[in-house]
Tab-separated table of C-alpha atoms in Angstrom:
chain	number	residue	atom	x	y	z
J	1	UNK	CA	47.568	60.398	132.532
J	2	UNK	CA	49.053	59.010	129.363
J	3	UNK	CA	52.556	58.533	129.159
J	4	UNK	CA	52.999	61.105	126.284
J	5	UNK	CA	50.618	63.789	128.121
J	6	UNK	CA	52.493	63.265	131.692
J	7	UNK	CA	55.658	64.257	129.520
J	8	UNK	CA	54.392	67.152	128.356
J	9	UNK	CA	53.346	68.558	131.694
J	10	UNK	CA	56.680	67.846	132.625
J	11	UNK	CA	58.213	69.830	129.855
J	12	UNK	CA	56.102	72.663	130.081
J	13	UNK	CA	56.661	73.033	134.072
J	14	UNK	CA	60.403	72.803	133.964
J	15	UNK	CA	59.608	76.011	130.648
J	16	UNK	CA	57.755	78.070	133.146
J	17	UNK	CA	59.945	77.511	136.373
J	18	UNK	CA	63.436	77.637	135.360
J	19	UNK	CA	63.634	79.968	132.571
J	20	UNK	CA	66.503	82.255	133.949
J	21	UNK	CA	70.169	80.158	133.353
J	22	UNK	CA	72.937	83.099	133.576
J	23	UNK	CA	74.747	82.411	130.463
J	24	UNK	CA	78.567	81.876	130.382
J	25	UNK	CA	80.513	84.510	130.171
J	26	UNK	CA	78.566	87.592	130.914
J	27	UNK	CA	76.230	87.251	134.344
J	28	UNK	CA	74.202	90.337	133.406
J	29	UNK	CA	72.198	88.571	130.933
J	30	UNK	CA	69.861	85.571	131.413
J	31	UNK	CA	68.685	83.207	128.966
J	32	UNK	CA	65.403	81.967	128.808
J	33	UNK	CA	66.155	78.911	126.806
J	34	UNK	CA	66.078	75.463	128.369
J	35	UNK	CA	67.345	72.031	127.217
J	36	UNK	CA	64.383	69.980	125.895
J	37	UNK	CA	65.938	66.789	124.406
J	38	UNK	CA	69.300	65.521	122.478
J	39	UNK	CA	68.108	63.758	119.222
J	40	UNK	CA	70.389	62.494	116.227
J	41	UNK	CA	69.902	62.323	112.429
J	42	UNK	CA	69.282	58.705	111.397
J	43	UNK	CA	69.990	57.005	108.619
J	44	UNK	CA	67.296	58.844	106.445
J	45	UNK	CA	68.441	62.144	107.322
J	46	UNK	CA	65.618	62.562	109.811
J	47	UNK	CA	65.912	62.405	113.783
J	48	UNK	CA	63.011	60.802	115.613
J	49	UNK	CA	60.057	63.172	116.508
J	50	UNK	CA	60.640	65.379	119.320
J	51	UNK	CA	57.285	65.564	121.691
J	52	UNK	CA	56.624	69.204	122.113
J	53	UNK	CA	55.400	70.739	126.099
J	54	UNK	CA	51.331	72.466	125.273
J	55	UNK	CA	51.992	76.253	125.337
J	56	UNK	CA	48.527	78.503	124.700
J	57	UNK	CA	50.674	81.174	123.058
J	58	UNK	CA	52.864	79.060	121.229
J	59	UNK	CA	56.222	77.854	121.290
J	60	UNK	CA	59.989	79.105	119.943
J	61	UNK	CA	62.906	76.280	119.493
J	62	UNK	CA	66.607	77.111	119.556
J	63	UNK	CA	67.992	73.715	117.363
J	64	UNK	CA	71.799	73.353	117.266
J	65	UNK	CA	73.566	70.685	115.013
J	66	UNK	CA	77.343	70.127	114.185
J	67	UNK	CA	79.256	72.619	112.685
J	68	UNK	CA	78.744	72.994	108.699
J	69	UNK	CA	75.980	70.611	108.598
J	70	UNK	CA	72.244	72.218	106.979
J	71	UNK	CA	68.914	71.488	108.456
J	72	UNK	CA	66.059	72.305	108.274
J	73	UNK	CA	62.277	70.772	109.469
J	74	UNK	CA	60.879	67.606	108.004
J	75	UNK	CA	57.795	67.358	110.005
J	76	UNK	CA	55.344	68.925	112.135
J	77	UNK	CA	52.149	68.232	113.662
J	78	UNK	CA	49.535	69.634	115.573
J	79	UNK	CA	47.396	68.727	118.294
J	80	UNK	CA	45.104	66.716	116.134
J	81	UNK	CA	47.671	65.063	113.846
J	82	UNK	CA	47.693	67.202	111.396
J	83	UNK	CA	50.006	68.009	109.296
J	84	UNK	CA	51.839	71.074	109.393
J	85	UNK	CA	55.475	71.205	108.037
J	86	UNK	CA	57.144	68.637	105.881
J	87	UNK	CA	60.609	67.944	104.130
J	88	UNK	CA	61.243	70.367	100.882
J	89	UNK	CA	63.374	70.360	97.984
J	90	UNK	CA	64.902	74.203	98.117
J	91	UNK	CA	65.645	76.960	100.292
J	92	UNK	CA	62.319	77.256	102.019
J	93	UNK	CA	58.839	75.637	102.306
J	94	UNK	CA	56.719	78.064	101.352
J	95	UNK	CA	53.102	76.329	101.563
J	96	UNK	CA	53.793	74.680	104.867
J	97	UNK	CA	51.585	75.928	107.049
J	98	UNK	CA	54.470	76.722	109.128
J	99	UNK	CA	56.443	77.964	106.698
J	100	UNK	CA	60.240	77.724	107.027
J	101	UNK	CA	63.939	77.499	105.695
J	102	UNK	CA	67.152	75.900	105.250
J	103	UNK	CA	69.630	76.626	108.746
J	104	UNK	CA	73.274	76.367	108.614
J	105	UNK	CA	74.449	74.762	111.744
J	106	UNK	CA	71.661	76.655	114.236
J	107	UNK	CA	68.471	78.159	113.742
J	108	UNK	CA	65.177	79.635	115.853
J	109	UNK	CA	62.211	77.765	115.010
J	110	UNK	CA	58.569	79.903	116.207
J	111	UNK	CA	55.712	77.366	116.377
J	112	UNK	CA	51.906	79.144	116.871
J	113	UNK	CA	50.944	75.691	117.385
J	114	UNK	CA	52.447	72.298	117.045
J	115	UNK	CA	52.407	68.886	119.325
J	116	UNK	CA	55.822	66.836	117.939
J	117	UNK	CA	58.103	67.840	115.412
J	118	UNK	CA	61.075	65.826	113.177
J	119	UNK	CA	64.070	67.489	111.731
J	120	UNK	CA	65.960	66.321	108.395
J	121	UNK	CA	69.450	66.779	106.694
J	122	UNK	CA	70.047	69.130	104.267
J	123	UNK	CA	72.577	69.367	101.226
J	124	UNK	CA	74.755	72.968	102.051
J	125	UNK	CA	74.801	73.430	98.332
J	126	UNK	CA	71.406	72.531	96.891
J	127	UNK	CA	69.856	73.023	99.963
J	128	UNK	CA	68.054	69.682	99.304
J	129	UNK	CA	67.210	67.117	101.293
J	130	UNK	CA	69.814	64.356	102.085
J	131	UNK	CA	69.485	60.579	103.641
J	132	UNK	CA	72.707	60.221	105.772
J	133	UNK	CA	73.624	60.341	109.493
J	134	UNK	CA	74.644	63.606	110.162
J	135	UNK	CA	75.409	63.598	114.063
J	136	UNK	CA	73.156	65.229	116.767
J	137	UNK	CA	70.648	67.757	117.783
J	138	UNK	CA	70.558	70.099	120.474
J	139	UNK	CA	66.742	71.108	121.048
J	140	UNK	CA	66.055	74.104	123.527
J	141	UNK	CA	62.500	75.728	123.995
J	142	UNK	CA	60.659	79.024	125.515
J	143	UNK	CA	57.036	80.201	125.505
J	144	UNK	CA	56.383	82.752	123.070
J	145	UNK	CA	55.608	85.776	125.048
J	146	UNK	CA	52.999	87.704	124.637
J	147	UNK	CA	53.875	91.380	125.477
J	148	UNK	CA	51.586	95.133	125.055
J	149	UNK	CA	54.457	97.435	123.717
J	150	UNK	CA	57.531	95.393	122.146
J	151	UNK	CA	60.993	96.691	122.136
J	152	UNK	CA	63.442	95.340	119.761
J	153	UNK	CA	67.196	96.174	120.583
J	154	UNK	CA	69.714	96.875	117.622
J	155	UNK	CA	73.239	96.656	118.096
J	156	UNK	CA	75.060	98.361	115.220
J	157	UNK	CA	78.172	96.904	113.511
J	158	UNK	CA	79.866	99.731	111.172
J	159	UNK	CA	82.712	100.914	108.845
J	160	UNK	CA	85.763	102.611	110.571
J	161	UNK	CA	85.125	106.282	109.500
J	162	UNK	CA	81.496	105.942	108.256
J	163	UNK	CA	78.655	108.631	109.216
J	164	UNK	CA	77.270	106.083	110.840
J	165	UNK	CA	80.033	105.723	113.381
J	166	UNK	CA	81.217	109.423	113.451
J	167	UNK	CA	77.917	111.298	112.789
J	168	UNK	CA	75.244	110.330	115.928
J	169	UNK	CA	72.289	112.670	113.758
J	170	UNK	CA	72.908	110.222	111.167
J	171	UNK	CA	72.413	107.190	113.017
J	172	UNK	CA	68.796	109.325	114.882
J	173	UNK	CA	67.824	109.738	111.227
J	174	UNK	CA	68.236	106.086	110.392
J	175	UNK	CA	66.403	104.800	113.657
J	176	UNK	CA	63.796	107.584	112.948
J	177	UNK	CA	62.729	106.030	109.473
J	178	UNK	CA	62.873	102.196	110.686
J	179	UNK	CA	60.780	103.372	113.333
J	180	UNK	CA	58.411	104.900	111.062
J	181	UNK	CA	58.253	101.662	108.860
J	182	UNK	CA	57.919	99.276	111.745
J	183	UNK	CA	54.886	101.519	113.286
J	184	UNK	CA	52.222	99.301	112.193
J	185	UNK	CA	53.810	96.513	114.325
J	186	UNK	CA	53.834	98.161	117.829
J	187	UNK	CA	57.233	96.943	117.936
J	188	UNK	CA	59.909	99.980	118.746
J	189	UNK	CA	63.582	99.645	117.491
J	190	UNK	CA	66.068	100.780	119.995
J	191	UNK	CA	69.955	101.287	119.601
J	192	UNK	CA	71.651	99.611	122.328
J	193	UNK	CA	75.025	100.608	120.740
J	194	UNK	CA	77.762	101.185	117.683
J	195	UNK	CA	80.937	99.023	117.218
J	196	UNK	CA	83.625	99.275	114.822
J	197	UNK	CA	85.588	97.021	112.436
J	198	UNK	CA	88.995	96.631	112.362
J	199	UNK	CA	88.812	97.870	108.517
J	200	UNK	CA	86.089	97.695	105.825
J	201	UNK	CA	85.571	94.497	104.811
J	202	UNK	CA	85.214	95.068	100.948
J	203	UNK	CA	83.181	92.415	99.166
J	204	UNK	CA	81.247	89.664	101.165
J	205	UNK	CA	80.321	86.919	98.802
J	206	UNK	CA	77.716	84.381	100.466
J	207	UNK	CA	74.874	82.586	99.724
J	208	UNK	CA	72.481	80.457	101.778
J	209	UNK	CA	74.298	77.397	102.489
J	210	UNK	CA	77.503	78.715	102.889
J	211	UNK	CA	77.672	81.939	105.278
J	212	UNK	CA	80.896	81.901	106.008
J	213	UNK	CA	82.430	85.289	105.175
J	214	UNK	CA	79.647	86.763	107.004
J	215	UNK	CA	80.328	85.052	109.752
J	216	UNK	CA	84.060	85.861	109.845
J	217	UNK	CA	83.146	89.402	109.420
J	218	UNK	CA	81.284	89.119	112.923
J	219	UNK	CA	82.994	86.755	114.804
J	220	UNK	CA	85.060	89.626	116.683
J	221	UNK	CA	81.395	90.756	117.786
J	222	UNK	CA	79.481	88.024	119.397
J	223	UNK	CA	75.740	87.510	119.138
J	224	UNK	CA	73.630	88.331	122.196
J	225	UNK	CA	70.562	87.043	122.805
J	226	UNK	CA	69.080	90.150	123.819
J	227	UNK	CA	69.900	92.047	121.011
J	228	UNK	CA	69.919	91.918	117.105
J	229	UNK	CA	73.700	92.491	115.413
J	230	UNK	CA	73.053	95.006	112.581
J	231	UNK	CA	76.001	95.100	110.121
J	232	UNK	CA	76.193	97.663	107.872
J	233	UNK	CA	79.571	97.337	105.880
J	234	UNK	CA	81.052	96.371	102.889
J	235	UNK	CA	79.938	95.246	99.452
J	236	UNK	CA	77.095	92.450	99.549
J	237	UNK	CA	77.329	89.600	97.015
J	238	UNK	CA	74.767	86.637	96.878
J	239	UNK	CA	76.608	84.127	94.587
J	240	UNK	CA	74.549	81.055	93.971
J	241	UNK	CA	76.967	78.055	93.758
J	242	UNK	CA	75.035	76.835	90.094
J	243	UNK	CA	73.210	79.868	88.945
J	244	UNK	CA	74.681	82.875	87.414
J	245	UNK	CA	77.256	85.774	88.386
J	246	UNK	CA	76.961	87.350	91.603
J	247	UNK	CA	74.222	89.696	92.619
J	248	UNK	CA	74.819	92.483	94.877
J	249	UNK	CA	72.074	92.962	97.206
J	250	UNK	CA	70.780	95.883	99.515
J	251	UNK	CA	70.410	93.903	102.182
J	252	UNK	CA	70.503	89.977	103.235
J	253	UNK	CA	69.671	88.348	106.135
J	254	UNK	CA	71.229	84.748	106.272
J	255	UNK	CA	67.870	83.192	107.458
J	256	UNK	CA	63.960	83.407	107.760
J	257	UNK	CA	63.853	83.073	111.079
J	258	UNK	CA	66.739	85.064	112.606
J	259	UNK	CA	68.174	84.451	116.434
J	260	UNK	CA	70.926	81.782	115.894
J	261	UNK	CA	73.411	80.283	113.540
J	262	UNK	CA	77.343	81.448	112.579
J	263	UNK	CA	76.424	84.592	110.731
J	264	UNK	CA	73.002	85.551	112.536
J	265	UNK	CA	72.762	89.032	112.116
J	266	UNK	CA	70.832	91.773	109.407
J	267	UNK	CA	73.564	93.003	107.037
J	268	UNK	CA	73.065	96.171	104.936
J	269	UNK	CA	76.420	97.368	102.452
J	270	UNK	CA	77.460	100.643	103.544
J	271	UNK	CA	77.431	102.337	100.348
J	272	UNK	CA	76.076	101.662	96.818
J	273	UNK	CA	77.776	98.797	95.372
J	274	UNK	CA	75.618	99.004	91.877
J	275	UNK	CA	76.733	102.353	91.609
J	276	UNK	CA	80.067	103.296	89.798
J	277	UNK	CA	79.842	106.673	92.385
J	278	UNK	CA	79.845	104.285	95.188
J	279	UNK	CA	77.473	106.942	97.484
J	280	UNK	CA	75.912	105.893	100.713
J	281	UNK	CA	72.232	105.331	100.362
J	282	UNK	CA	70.571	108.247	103.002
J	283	UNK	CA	68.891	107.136	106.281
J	284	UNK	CA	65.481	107.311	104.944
J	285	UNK	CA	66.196	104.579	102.226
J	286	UNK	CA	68.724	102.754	104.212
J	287	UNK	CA	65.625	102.756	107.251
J	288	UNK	CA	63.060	100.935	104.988
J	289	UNK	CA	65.727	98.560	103.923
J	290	UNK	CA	66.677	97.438	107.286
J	291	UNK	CA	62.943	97.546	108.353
J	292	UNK	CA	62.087	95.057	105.555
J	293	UNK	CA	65.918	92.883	106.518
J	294	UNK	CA	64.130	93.354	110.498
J	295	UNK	CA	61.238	91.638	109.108
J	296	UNK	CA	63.187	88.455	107.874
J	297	UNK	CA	64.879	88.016	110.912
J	298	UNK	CA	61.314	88.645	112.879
J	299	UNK	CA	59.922	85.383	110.594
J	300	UNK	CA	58.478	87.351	107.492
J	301	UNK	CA	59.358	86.097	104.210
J	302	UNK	CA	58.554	87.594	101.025
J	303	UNK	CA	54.777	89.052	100.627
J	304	UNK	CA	54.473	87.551	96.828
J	305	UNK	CA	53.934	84.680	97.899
J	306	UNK	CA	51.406	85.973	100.272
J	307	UNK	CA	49.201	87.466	97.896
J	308	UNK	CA	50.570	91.141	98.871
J	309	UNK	CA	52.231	91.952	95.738
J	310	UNK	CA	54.655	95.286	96.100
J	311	UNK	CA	52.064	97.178	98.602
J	312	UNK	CA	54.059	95.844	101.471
J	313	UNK	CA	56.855	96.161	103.400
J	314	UNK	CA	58.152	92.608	102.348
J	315	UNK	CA	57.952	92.995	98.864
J	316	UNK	CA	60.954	91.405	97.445
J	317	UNK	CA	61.596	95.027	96.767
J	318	UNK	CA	61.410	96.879	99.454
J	319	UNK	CA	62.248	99.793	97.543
J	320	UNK	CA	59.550	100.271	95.492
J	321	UNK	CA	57.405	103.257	96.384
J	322	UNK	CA	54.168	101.703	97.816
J	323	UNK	CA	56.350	99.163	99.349
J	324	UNK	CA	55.300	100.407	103.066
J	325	UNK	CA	53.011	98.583	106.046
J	326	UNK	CA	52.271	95.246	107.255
J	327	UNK	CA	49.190	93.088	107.774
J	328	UNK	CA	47.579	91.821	110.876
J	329	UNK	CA	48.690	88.703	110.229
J	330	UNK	CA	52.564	89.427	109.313
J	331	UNK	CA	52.111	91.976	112.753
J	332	UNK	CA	51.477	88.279	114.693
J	333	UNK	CA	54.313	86.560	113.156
J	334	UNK	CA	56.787	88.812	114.014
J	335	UNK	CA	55.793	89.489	117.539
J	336	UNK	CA	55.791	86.118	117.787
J	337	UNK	CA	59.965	86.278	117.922
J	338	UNK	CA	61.978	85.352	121.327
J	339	UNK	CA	64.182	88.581	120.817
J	340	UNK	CA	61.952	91.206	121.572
J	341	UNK	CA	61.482	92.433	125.041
């Protein structure tokens, strides 16, 4: 065998035969995750390629850096050499082939296919590229599974004193409508459990370099990686660091693909913030919201730029009327995600 194919073998036995580490801290849960390689940023901002183990059904990367620094891909190929992500001035690459996005300090990568792939710097604040050293790489890897009937697990972060804490019809009306906008999928939501701030957070100003109120608002909460964090609390403010005021938003989630980073989590605000009456949006709406949220974390993006227009569940407003369903191809993608079990 060639060197580079002996490697791979290597890489994709030790992925099927040691794919249940306990992880620290809680010996109930396993991770599937294992170590591929350590890799640094190099003077141009990129690291070296990382060779990638052949998986039929695909492959999902869990990429740590140093803390505050942005990343994102800067490269991938498939089996044949082509190519199939490069470096991207902006928040997200959005005629890659495999599309993806700016991660602050950790992110989930889901690759259908790809053989090697390269990582780059990015600026925090223009989410640019940048050509500097920017320490190392963790790179950990996992099959995508391939599973009949899907189960994604919520756990559900709330307001002391909200109806979604006090009221449990409330919170069987809200999983009721998510339910019915995920049906298409196959993929069935299920409440694992409800936690409580300490007090409601107000305003939460982020945007997508710079997560970092999110993050505080969670960090009492650890992330699981059996289970999504779904925040609902609070006042949500994207405020781009050059363009314009703030914009409060009815839902954000910090990146397209969810499943690692400081703030990973879906957050919805827990009542209107537009709204001088300040009422809680009911279950039905709040359910398509945090379907469509569900769907960024799951590796959708927006279905304008999919040729979809407002007919879809990812419409960059969800809330539009015909704004329901998915298509066989976003079904793939987001069954595609490491999360669901």
């Amino acid at each position: 065998l060639r060197p580079a194919m002996k490697r791979r073998l290597l890489l994709l036995s030790a992925l099927a035969c040691a794919c249940s580490g306990s992880l620290q801290g809680d010996p109930e849960v396993t991770s599937d995750w294992q170590v591929l390689e350590q890799v640094a940023f190099q003077e141009d901002g990129q690291t070296p390629w990382v060779l990638l183990p052949d998986s039929p059904s695909g492959l999902s990367l869990r990429v740590t850096a140093d803390s505050e620094v942005c990343f994102g891909l800067s490269a991938a190929e498939g089996p044949a050499g082509e190519e199939l992500a490069r470096r991207f001035a902006g928040q997200e690459c959005s005629d890659c082939e495999v599309r993806w996005s700016v991660a602050v300090e950790a992110a989930v990568f889901v690759l259908p296919r790809a053989s090697q792939v390269r990582f780059g710097v990015s600026d925090c604040q223009t989410l640019n590229p940048l050509r500097r050293a920017a320490g190392s790489l963790r790179v950990e890897a996992q099959p995508v599974a391939q599973l009949d009937a899907p189960v994604l697990p919520l756990r559900m972060l709330v307001t002391p004193g909200s109806a979604l804490e006090t009221d449990s019809g409330e919170r069987d009306r809200l999983l009721a409508a998510l339910t019915d906008e995920l049906i298409d999928s196959g993929v069935e939501p299920r409440l694992t459990g409800v936690e409580t701030f300490g007090r409601s957070p107000g305003r939460l100003r982020f945007h997508a370099g710079d997560p970092a109120e999110l993050a505080t608002l969670v960090e009492g909460h650890p992330a699981r990686e059996d289970e999504v964090r779904v925040v609902v609390a609070g006042c949500l403010e994207y405020a781009d660091p050059f363009f314009g005021p703030p914009i409060a938003l009815d839902g954000y989630t910090p990146r397209v693909v969810g499943g690692a980073g400081p703030a990973d989590a879906v957050f919805l605000p827990d009542v209107d913030c537009t709204s001088s009456l300040a009422l809680a949006p009911t279950p039905e709406s709040r359910g398509r919201t945090l379907a469509h949220e569900l769907g960024h974390y799951l590796g959708l993006f927006h279905a304008d730029s999919e040729g979809q227009g407002d007919t879809n569940l990812m419409s960059p407003n969800p809330s539009l009327a015909a704004a329901h369903g998915l298509t066989p191809d976003q079904v793939r993608v987001l069954r595609r995600h490491p999360i669901l079990q």
